[in-house]
Amino acid sequence: MSVILKALAEFVLYAVLAAFAQNAVLSRALGVSHLVRLVDDGATGNGAFCLLLTVVQVVAVPLCWGANQLLTPFAYRSAVRPLVFLLITTAACGLVWLVYWLALGKKQSDDAHKEMGALLATASFNSCVLGTMLIVAIQSLTLPQAIGFALGSGGGYYLAVVLVAEGQRRLRNRRIPMSFRGLPITLLYLGMLALAIYGFTGHTLLI
């Protein structure tokens, strides 16, 4: 019983850690370019994209953890690891698509299938997914820690989307110089958020 409680505590701890202190976007700049496009694109469901990204990560990370254990004895594991993780991501994407097709596929139109396929592919092959798997491997996390980190990383991505969307809404201000409007002011805003997260983790700036 104590082993299960310990694993559960590690899962929750690493989920919270990944969502806030080690936010994939704000502390590691994973998936920033697509995040900015995602917020700008009103036709794309931010929640649906982040949900798919999280599901793919949670499916792929246990496989990635197992593959990393098998690669440990090999001398060239660092060179082979990204390719293996990419194959695992592809398999996870296919598995999520299969579950979607079995659950809802026959009830959806062809246009809905195409939209779902495009959204799933973009979410699966986001740098946040591969980055999360590499972090799990490099930091030698246990399986509960790895799954918690994957779940928290997806939640952290959604948190970053919400913060950027709210920031862009507030940054539509006539007092902002024309040359800074749009992407420049968004990047400055992301930079300030990243500095806040960096300070939250206990680091100090050297002057």
GROMACS .gro file of C-alpha atoms in nm:
model
  207
    1MET     CA    1   0.000   0.000   0.000
    2SER     CA    2   0.282   0.241   0.085
    3VAL     CA    3   0.445   0.175  -0.254
    4ILE     CA    4   0.120   0.268  -0.433
    5LEU     CA    5   0.079   0.585  -0.228
    6LYS     CA    6   0.440   0.681  -0.294
    7ALA     CA    7   0.396   0.630  -0.669
    8LEU     CA    8   0.073   0.833  -0.661
    9ALA     CA    9   0.246   1.113  -0.471
   10GLU     CA   10   0.530   1.117  -0.727
   11PHE     CA   11   0.275   1.125  -1.009
   12VAL     CA   12   0.093   1.427  -0.863
   13LEU     CA   13   0.417   1.606  -0.771
   14TYR     CA   14   0.564   1.577  -1.120
   15ALA     CA   15   0.233   1.671  -1.284
   16VAL     CA   16   0.223   1.995  -1.084
   17LEU     CA   17   0.594   2.053  -1.144
   18ALA     CA   18   0.556   2.014  -1.521
   19ALA     CA   19   0.249   2.239  -1.535
   20PHE     CA   20   0.397   2.529  -1.341
   21ALA     CA   21   0.764   2.532  -1.236
   22GLN     CA   22   0.884   2.341  -1.545
   23ASN     CA   23   0.622   2.468  -1.788
   24ALA     CA   24   0.711   2.332  -2.134
   25VAL     CA   25   0.643   2.662  -2.310
   26LEU     CA   26   0.747   2.922  -2.056
   27SER     CA   27   1.056   2.757  -1.909
   28ARG     CA   28   1.178   2.551  -2.206
   29ALA     CA   29   1.027   2.730  -2.511
   30LEU     CA   30   0.879   2.405  -2.647
   31GLY     CA   31   0.606   2.463  -2.905
   32VAL     CA   32   0.615   2.843  -2.883
   33SER     CA   33   0.582   2.902  -3.259
   34HIS     CA   34   0.269   2.693  -3.290
   35LEU     CA   35   0.126   2.834  -2.968
   36VAL     CA   36   0.133   3.186  -3.113
   37ARG     CA   37  -0.038   3.066  -3.432
   38LEU     CA   38  -0.290   2.866  -3.229
   39VAL     CA   39  -0.396   3.170  -3.028
   40ASP     CA   40  -0.424   3.382  -3.345
   41ASP     CA   41  -0.633   3.120  -3.529
   42GLY     CA   42  -0.989   3.163  -3.405
   43ALA     CA   43  -1.109   2.864  -3.607
   44THR     CA   44  -0.894   2.618  -3.415
   45GLY     CA   45  -1.018   2.494  -3.081
   46ASN     CA   46  -0.744   2.566  -2.828
   47GLY     CA   47  -0.891   2.321  -2.579
   48ALA     CA   48  -0.922   2.041  -2.837
   49PHE     CA   49  -0.563   2.089  -2.953
   50CYS     CA   50  -0.422   2.086  -2.600
   51LEU     CA   51  -0.635   1.785  -2.507
   52LEU     CA   52  -0.503   1.588  -2.805
   53LEU     CA   53  -0.145   1.694  -2.726
   54THR     CA   54  -0.188   1.578  -2.366
   55VAL     CA   55  -0.346   1.245  -2.465
   56VAL     CA   56  -0.068   1.171  -2.715
   57GLN     CA   57   0.195   1.254  -2.452
   58VAL     CA   58   0.033   1.034  -2.186
   59VAL     CA   59   0.010   0.745  -2.436
   60ALA     CA   60   0.362   0.792  -2.577
   61VAL     CA   61   0.561   0.859  -2.260
   62PRO     CA   62   0.523   0.512  -2.101
   63LEU     CA   63   0.638   0.358  -2.431
   64CYS     CA   64   0.923   0.609  -2.444
   65TRP     CA   65   1.018   0.522  -2.085
   66GLY     CA   66   1.031   0.151  -2.168
   67ALA     CA   67   1.229   0.211  -2.488
   68ASN     CA   68   1.476   0.427  -2.299
   69GLN     CA   69   1.534   0.143  -2.050
   70LEU     CA   70   1.614  -0.090  -2.341
   71LEU     CA   71   1.849   0.166  -2.499
   72THR     CA   72   2.046   0.232  -2.179
   73PRO     CA   73   2.321  -0.032  -2.241
   74PHE     CA   74   2.399   0.098  -2.593
   75ALA     CA   75   2.684   0.344  -2.643
   76TYR     CA   76   2.509   0.543  -2.920
   77ARG     CA   77   2.172   0.571  -2.744
   78SER     CA   78   2.177   0.953  -2.758
   79ALA     CA   79   2.191   0.947  -3.138
   80VAL     CA   80   1.926   0.677  -3.179
   81ARG     CA   81   1.688   0.800  -2.907
   82PRO     CA   82   1.519   1.086  -3.103
   83LEU     CA   83   1.439   0.856  -3.397
   84VAL     CA   84   1.295   0.591  -3.162
   85PHE     CA   85   1.085   0.854  -2.983
   86LEU     CA   86   0.960   0.985  -3.318
   87LEU     CA   87   0.846   0.635  -3.412
   88ILE     CA   88   0.675   0.603  -3.074
   89THR     CA   89   0.499   0.936  -3.130
   90THR     CA   90   0.377   0.811  -3.468
   91ALA     CA   91   0.245   0.494  -3.305
   92ALA     CA   92   0.073   0.695  -3.030
   93CYS     CA   93  -0.085   0.923  -3.290
   94GLY     CA   94  -0.214   0.619  -3.479
   95LEU     CA   95  -0.352   0.465  -3.160
   96VAL     CA   96  -0.538   0.783  -3.064
   97TRP     CA   97  -0.679   0.807  -3.418
   98LEU     CA   98  -0.794   0.443  -3.398
   99VAL     CA   99  -0.973   0.503  -3.068
  100TYR     CA  100  -1.137   0.815  -3.212
  101TRP     CA  101  -1.248   0.624  -3.522
  102LEU     CA  102  -1.395   0.336  -3.322
  103ALA     CA  103  -1.574   0.573  -3.082
  104LEU     CA  104  -1.694   0.854  -3.309
  105GLY     CA  105  -1.567   0.789  -3.661
  106LYS     CA  106  -1.890   0.660  -3.814
  107LYS     CA  107  -2.091   0.948  -3.669
  108GLN     CA  108  -1.871   1.225  -3.813
  109SER     CA  109  -1.866   1.376  -4.161
  110ASP     CA  110  -1.568   1.362  -4.396
  111ASP     CA  111  -1.486   1.726  -4.322
  112ALA     CA  112  -1.484   1.651  -3.950
  113HIS     CA  113  -1.249   1.356  -4.011
  114LYS     CA  114  -1.009   1.575  -4.207
  115GLU     CA  115  -1.015   1.847  -3.942
  116MET     CA  116  -0.959   1.594  -3.665
  117GLY     CA  117  -0.676   1.427  -3.857
  118ALA     CA  118  -0.499   1.757  -3.919
  119LEU     CA  119  -0.541   1.867  -3.556
  120LEU     CA  120  -0.418   1.531  -3.423
  121ALA     CA  121  -0.113   1.528  -3.651
  122THR     CA  122  -0.019   1.885  -3.554
  123ALA     CA  123  -0.063   1.809  -3.184
  124SER     CA  124   0.131   1.480  -3.204
  125PHE     CA  125   0.433   1.619  -3.383
  126ASN     CA  126   0.457   1.938  -3.180
  127SER     CA  127   0.803   1.993  -3.033
  128CYS     CA  128   0.642   1.988  -2.688
  129VAL     CA  129   0.572   1.613  -2.726
  130LEU     CA  130   0.922   1.514  -2.836
  131GLY     CA  131   1.076   1.755  -2.586
  132THR     CA  132   0.876   1.603  -2.301
  133MET     CA  133   0.989   1.253  -2.396
  134LEU     CA  134   1.354   1.362  -2.415
  135ILE     CA  135   1.329   1.531  -2.072
  136VAL     CA  136   1.181   1.213  -1.925
  137ALA     CA  137   1.467   1.009  -2.070
  138ILE     CA  138   1.751   1.245  -1.982
  139GLN     CA  139   1.634   1.300  -1.624
  140SER     CA  140   1.588   0.924  -1.570
  141LEU     CA  141   1.240   0.958  -1.419
  142THR     CA  142   1.052   0.661  -1.283
  143LEU     CA  143   0.737   0.547  -1.466
  144PRO     CA  144   0.489   0.726  -1.232
  145GLN     CA  145   0.703   1.041  -1.247
  146ALA     CA  146   0.720   1.018  -1.628
  147ILE     CA  147   0.342   0.980  -1.669
  148GLY     CA  148   0.278   1.263  -1.422
  149PHE     CA  149   0.527   1.483  -1.606
  150ALA     CA  150   0.356   1.408  -1.939
  151LEU     CA  151   0.013   1.495  -1.799
  152GLY     CA  152   0.142   1.812  -1.633
  153SER     CA  153   0.330   1.916  -1.944
  154GLY     CA  154   0.008   1.900  -2.148
  155GLY     CA  155  -0.175   2.095  -1.879
  156GLY     CA  156   0.109   2.348  -1.871
  157TYR     CA  157   0.080   2.394  -2.248
  158TYR     CA  158  -0.290   2.473  -2.209
  159LEU     CA  159  -0.208   2.714  -1.926
  160ALA     CA  160   0.040   2.892  -2.154
  161VAL     CA  161  -0.223   2.913  -2.430
  162VAL     CA  162  -0.472   3.071  -2.187
  163LEU     CA  163  -0.212   3.320  -2.061
  164VAL     CA  164  -0.105   3.418  -2.413
  165ALA     CA  165  -0.465   3.451  -2.532
  166GLU     CA  166  -0.550   3.675  -2.236
  167GLY     CA  167  -0.230   3.870  -2.290
  168GLN     CA  168  -0.309   3.931  -2.657
  169ARG     CA  169  -0.658   4.048  -2.563
  170ARG     CA  170  -0.514   4.300  -2.319
  171LEU     CA  171  -0.235   4.404  -2.556
  172ARG     CA  172  -0.479   4.538  -2.815
  173ASN     CA  173  -0.407   4.886  -2.691
  174ARG     CA  174  -0.364   5.201  -2.897
  175ARG     CA  175  -0.086   5.321  -2.665
  176ILE     CA  176   0.141   5.039  -2.791
  177PRO     CA  177   0.362   5.170  -3.076
  178MET     CA  178   0.261   5.040  -3.418
  179SER     CA  179   0.597   4.871  -3.472
  180PHE     CA  180   0.551   4.661  -3.156
  181ARG     CA  181   0.196   4.545  -3.219
  182GLY     CA  182   0.125   4.182  -3.304
  183LEU     CA  183   0.410   3.931  -3.284
  184PRO     CA  184   0.678   4.163  -3.129
  185ILE     CA  185   0.468   4.256  -2.825
  186THR     CA  186   0.353   3.893  -2.792
  187LEU     CA  187   0.714   3.773  -2.778
  188LEU     CA  188   0.798   4.039  -2.519
  189TYR     CA  189   0.498   3.927  -2.314
  190LEU     CA  190   0.612   3.561  -2.340
  191GLY     CA  191   0.961   3.666  -2.234
  192MET     CA  192   0.830   3.836  -1.921
  193LEU     CA  193   0.617   3.532  -1.837
  194ALA     CA  194   0.922   3.309  -1.885
  195LEU     CA  195   1.128   3.529  -1.650
  196ALA     CA  196   0.849   3.505  -1.391
  197ILE     CA  197   0.851   3.124  -1.416
  198TYR     CA  198   1.231   3.125  -1.403
  199GLY     CA  199   1.221   3.324  -1.080
  200PHE     CA  200   0.944   3.104  -0.943
  201THR     CA  201   1.172   2.800  -0.963
  202GLY     CA  202   1.420   2.967  -0.726
  203HIS     CA  203   1.684   3.104  -0.965
  204THR     CA  204   1.834   3.449  -0.926
  205LEU     CA  205   1.952   3.682  -1.198
  206LEU     CA  206   2.320   3.779  -1.191
  207ILE     CA  207   2.379   4.151  -1.246
   0.00000   0.00000   0.00000
